[in-house]
Coordinates of C-alpha atoms in Angstrom, one line a residue:
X681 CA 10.9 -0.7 6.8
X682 CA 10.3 -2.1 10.1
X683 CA 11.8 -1.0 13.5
X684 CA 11.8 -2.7 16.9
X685 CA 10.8 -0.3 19.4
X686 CA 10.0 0.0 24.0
X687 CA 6.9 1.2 24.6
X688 CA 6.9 2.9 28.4
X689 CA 3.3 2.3 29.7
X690 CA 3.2 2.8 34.1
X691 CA 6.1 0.6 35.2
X692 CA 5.9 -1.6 32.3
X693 CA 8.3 -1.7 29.3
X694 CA 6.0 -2.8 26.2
X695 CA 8.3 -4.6 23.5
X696 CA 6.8 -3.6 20.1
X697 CA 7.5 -3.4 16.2
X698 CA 6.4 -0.8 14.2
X699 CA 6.0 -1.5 9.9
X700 CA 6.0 1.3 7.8
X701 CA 4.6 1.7 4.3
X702 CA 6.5 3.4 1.3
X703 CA 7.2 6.4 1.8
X704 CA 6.6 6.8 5.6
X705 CA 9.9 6.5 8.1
X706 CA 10.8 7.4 11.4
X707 CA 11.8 11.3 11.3
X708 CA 7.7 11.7 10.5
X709 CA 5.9 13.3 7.0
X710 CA 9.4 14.4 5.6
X711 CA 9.5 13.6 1.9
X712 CA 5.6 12.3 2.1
X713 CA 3.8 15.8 0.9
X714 CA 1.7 15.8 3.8
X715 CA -0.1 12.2 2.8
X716 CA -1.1 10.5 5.9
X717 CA -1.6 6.7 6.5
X718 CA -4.4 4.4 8.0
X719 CA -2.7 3.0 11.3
X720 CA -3.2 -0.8 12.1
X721 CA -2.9 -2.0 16.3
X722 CA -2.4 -5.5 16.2
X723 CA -3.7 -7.0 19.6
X724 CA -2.6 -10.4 20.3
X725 CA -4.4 -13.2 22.2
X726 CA -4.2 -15.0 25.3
X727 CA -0.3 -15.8 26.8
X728 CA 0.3 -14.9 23.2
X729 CA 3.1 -12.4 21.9
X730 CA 3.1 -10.3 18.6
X731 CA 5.1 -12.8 16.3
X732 CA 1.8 -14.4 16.7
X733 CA 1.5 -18.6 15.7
X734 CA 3.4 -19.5 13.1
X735 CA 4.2 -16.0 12.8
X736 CA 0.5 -15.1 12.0
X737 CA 0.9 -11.2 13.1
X738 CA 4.3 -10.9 11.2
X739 CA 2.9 -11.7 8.1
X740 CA 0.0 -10.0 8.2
X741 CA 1.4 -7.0 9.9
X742 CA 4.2 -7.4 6.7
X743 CA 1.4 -7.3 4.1
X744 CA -0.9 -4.4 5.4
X745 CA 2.4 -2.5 5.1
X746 CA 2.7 -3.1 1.5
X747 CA -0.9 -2.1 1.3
X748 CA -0.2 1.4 2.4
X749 CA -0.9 0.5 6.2
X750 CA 1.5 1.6 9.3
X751 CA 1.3 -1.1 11.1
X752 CA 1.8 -1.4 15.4
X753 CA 2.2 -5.0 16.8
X754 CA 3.7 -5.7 20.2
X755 CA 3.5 -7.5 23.1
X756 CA 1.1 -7.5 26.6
X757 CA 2.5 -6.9 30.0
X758 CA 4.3 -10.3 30.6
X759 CA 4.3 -12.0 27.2
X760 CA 7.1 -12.0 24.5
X761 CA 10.0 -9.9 25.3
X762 CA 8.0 -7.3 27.5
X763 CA 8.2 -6.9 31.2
X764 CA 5.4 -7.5 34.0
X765 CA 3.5 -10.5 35.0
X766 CA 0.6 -11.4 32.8
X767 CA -1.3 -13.8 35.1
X768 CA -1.3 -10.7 37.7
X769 CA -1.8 -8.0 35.5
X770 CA -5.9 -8.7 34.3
X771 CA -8.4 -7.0 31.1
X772 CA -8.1 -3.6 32.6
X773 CA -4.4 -3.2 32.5
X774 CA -4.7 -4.5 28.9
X775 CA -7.1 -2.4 27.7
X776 CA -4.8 0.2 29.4
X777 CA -1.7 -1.1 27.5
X778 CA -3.4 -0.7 24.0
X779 CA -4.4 2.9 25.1
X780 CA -0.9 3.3 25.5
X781 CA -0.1 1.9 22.1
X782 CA -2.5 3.8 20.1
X783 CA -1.0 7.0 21.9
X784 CA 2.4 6.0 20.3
X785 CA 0.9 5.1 17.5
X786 CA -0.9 8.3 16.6
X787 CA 1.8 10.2 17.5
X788 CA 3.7 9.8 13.9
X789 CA 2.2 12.8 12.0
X790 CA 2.0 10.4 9.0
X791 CA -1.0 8.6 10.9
X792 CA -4.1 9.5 9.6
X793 CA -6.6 10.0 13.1
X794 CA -9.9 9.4 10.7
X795 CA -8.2 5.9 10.0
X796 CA -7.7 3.9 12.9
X797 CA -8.1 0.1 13.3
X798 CA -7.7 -2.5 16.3
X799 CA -6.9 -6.0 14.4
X800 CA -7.5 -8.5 17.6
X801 CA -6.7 -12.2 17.8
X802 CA -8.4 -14.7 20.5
X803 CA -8.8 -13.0 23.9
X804 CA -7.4 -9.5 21.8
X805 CA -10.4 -9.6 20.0
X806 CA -12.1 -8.9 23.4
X807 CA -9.6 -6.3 24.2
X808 CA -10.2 -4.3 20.9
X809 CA -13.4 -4.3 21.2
X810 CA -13.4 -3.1 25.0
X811 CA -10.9 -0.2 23.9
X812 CA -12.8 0.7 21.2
X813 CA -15.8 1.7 23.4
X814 CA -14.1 3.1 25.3
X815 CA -11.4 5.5 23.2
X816 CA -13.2 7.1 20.1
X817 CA -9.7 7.2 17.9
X818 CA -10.5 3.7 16.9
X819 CA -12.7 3.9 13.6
X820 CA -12.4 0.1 12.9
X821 CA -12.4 -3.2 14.4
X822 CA -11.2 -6.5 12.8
X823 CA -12.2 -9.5 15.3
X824 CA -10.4 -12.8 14.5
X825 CA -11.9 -15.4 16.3
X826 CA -12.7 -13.1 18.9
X827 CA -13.9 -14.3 22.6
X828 CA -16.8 -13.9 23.7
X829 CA -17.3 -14.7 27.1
X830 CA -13.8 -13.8 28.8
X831 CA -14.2 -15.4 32.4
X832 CA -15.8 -18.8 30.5
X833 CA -13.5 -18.8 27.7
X834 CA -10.0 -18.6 29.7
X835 CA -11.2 -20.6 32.4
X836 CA -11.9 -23.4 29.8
X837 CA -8.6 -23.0 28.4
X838 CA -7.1 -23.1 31.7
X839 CA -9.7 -25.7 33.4
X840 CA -11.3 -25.3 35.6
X841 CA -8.6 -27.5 38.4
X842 CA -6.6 -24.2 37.8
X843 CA -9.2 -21.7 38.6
X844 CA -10.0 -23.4 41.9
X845 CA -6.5 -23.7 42.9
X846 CA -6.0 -19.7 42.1
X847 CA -8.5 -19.0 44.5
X848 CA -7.2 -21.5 46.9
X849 CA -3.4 -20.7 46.4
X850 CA -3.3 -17.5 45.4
X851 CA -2.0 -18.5 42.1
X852 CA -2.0 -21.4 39.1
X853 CA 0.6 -22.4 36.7
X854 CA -0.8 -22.6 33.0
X855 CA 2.2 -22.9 30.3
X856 CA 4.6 -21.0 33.0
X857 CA 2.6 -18.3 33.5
X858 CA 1.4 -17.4 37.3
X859 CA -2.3 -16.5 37.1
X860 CA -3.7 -14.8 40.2
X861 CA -7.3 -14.5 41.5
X862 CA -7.1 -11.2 40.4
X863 CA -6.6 -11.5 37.0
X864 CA -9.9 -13.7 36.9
X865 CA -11.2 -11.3 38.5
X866 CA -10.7 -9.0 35.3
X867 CA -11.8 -10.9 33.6
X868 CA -15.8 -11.4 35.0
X869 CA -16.0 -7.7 35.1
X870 CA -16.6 -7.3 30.9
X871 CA -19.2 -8.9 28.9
X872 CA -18.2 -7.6 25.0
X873 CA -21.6 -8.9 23.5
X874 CA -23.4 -5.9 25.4
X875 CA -20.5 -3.8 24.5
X876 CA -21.3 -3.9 20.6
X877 CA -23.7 -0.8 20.8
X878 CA -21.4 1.6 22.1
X879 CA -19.3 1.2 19.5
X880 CA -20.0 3.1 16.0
X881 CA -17.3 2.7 13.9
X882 CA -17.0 -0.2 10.7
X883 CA -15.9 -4.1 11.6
X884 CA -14.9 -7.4 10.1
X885 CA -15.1 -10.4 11.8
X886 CA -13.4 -14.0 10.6
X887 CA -13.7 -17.0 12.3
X888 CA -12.3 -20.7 10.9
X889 CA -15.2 -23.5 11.3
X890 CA -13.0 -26.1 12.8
X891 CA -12.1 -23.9 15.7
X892 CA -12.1 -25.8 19.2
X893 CA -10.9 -22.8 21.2
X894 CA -13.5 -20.1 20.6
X895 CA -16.8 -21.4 19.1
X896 CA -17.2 -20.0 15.2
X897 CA -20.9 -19.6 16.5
X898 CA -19.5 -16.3 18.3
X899 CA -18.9 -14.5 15.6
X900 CA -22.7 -15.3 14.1
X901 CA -23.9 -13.6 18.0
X902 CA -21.2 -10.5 17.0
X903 CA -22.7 -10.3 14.1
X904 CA -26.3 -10.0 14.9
X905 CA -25.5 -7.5 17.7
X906 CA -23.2 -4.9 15.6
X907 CA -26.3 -5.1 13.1
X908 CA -28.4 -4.0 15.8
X909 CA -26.5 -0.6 16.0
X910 CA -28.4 2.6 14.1
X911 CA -24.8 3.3 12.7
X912 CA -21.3 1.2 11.6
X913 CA -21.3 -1.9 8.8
X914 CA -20.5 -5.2 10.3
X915 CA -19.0 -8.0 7.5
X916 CA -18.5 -11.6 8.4
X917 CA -15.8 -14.2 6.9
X918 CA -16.4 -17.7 7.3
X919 CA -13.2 -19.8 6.9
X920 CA -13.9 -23.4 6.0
X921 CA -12.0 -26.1 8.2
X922 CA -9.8 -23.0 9.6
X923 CA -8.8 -23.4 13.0
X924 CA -8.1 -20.9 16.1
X925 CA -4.7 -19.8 14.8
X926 CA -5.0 -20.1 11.2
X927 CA -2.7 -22.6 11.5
X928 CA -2.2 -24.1 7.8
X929 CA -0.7 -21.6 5.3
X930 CA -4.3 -21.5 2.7
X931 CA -5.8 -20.1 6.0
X932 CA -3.4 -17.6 6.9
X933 CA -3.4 -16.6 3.2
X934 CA -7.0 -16.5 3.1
X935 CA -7.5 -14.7 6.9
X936 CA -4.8 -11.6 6.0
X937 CA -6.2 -11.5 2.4
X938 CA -9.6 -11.0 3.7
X939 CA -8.2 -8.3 6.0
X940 CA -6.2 -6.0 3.4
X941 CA -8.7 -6.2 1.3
X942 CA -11.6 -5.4 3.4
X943 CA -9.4 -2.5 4.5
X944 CA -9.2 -2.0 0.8
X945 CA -12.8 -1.4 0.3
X946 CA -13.1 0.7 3.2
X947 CA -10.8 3.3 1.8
X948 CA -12.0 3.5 -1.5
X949 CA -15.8 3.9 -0.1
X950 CA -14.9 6.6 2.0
X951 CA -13.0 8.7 -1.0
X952 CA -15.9 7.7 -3.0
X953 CA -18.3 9.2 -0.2
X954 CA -15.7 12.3 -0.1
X955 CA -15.7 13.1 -3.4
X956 CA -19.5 13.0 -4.2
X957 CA -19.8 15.7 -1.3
X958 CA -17.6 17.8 -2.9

C-alpha cells in the first residue's frame, strides 16, 4: 500500500509518499501482533524530487516494501511538488527537513527505532550522512554515489559563471531554480569526509564507474575513512559502466538489488547475534 502524504516542517509543506509492507497500514500495529518494521528515508539529490530519474526512488522505494521495509521518500524544500525555494533554502535546512521526516517516520508504532536507514542519492548522500551524525535514530546509511565535497561538487555542476554571478547578483538561474549566495554558503560549511567518525552505525556505499557527476573514486575515500572507525561495518558496490543516476534498467536492477539485499543480511546478522545471547 502506498499513500501520498504533507509533511509540515517550519513554514514549509514537505510532499512525501510513504510504502508500507504487508501487514502494516495507516491506523498503526492493528492486526500486526506487535511486529515492528525496519524504516527506510529516501533522500534525494541535487534539484532532484523523490520519483527520482527514471523513477529510480519509486522503484526502489516499491521493492524494499515487498522486502518487509516501510519505506519514506519525499521531496526537499522547493523541489517536486513541495513548497519553498531550494536555491535559498541551503544544507542546513535540509538536514533540518530530513529530521523532520524521520520524526514522521518514527512516529508509526510499526517502526522499529533499532532499524533505521537514510538511503541518499547525489548531494542526499551528503545530507544522510550529515543527519546521521548528528541524530542517533539512524542505525544505517546507504550512500549512492554520494558527494563528497559539497561546495566543489555543486559549483561544478552549476559552473562556476553561476557562482560568480550569485555573489554578484544575488542570485543564478540553474535549470529554473534561483540559487542565492546563501545557499553556497551552506554549502562550504560541511566537509562529510571528516564527518565519517562520528558516525557508528553499519553502511553501504555504490557508485557506477562511468559516473561524470561525482567521481566513483569517492566512494574508495568513504570507504577508507568509515574503516577507520573502532565500530560500524562499511561495504562497497562497484557498478561497472553505471552512471550517476543508474540510468539503464541492468543498473537500476543491480543498484536496488544490492540495497535489499544488503539490508537483508543486516537483519539476519543481528537476529543471529540476538539469539546466540540468549
Amino acid at each position: 500500500m502506498e499513500r501520498h502524504i504533507i509533511i509540515k516542517h517550519e513554514d514549509l509543506q514537505l510532499a512525501g509518499t510513504i510504502h508500507y509492507p504487508e501487514g502494516v497500514g495507516c491506523a498503526g500495529s492493528e492486526g500486526n501482533d506487535g511486529f515492528r518494521v525496519p524504516l527506510v528515508v529516501i533522500c534525494h539529490g541535487f534539484v532532484g524530487n523523490r520519483i527520482g530519474v527514471d523513477r529510480l526512488f519509486v522503484k526502489t522505494a516499491r521493492e524494499l516494501a515487498l522486502a518487509g521495509n516501510l519505506v519514506l521518500r519525499f521531496d526537499y524544500g522547493g523541489c517536486g511538488e513541495s513548497t519553498g525555494e531550494y536555491g535559498d533554502l541551503g544544507l542546513e535546512s535540509m538536514i533540518a527537513q530530513t529530521r523532520t521526516v524521520l520524526d514522521y517516520g518514527m512516529s508509526c508504532s510499526d517502526v522499529d527505532p533499532s532499524k533505521i536507514t537514510l538511503l541518499g542519492h547525489s548531494l542526499g548522500g551528503a545530507v544522510a550522512l550529515l543527519t546521521a551524525v548528528k541524530d542517533r535514530r539512524v542505525k544505517r546509511l546507504v550512500l549512492w554515489s554520494a558527494v563528497g565535497y559539497p561546495f566543489n561538487d555543486i559549483v561544478k555542476i552549476i559552473g562556476r559563471k553561476g557562482y560568480d554571478e550569485s555573489k554578484l547578483k544575488g542570485k543564478t538561474d540553474y535549470a529554473g531554480y534561483g540559487f542565492t549566495p546563501k545557499y553556497f554558503d551552506s554549502l562550504g560549511l560541511y566537509q562529510p569526509f571528516q564527518e565519517t567518525n562520528r558516525f557508528t552505525g553499519d553502511v553501504l556505499l555504490v557508485h557506477g564507474t562511468s559516473d561524470d557527476v561525482i567521481p566513483v573514486d569517492y566512494s574508495f575515500l568513504y570507504e577508507k575513512t568509515f574503516w577507520l572507525r573502532s565500530d560500524g561495518r562499511c561495504d562497497k558496490e562497484i557498478i561497472f559502466q553505471a552512471d550517476h543516476t543508474y540510468s539503464t534498467g541492468t543498473h537500476q536492477a543491480q543498484v536496488i538489488s544490492k540495497t535489499k539485499t544488503w539490508l537483508r543480511d543486516l537483519e539476519e546478522r543481528q537476529a543471529e547475534w540476538q539469539h546466540w545471547m540468549i
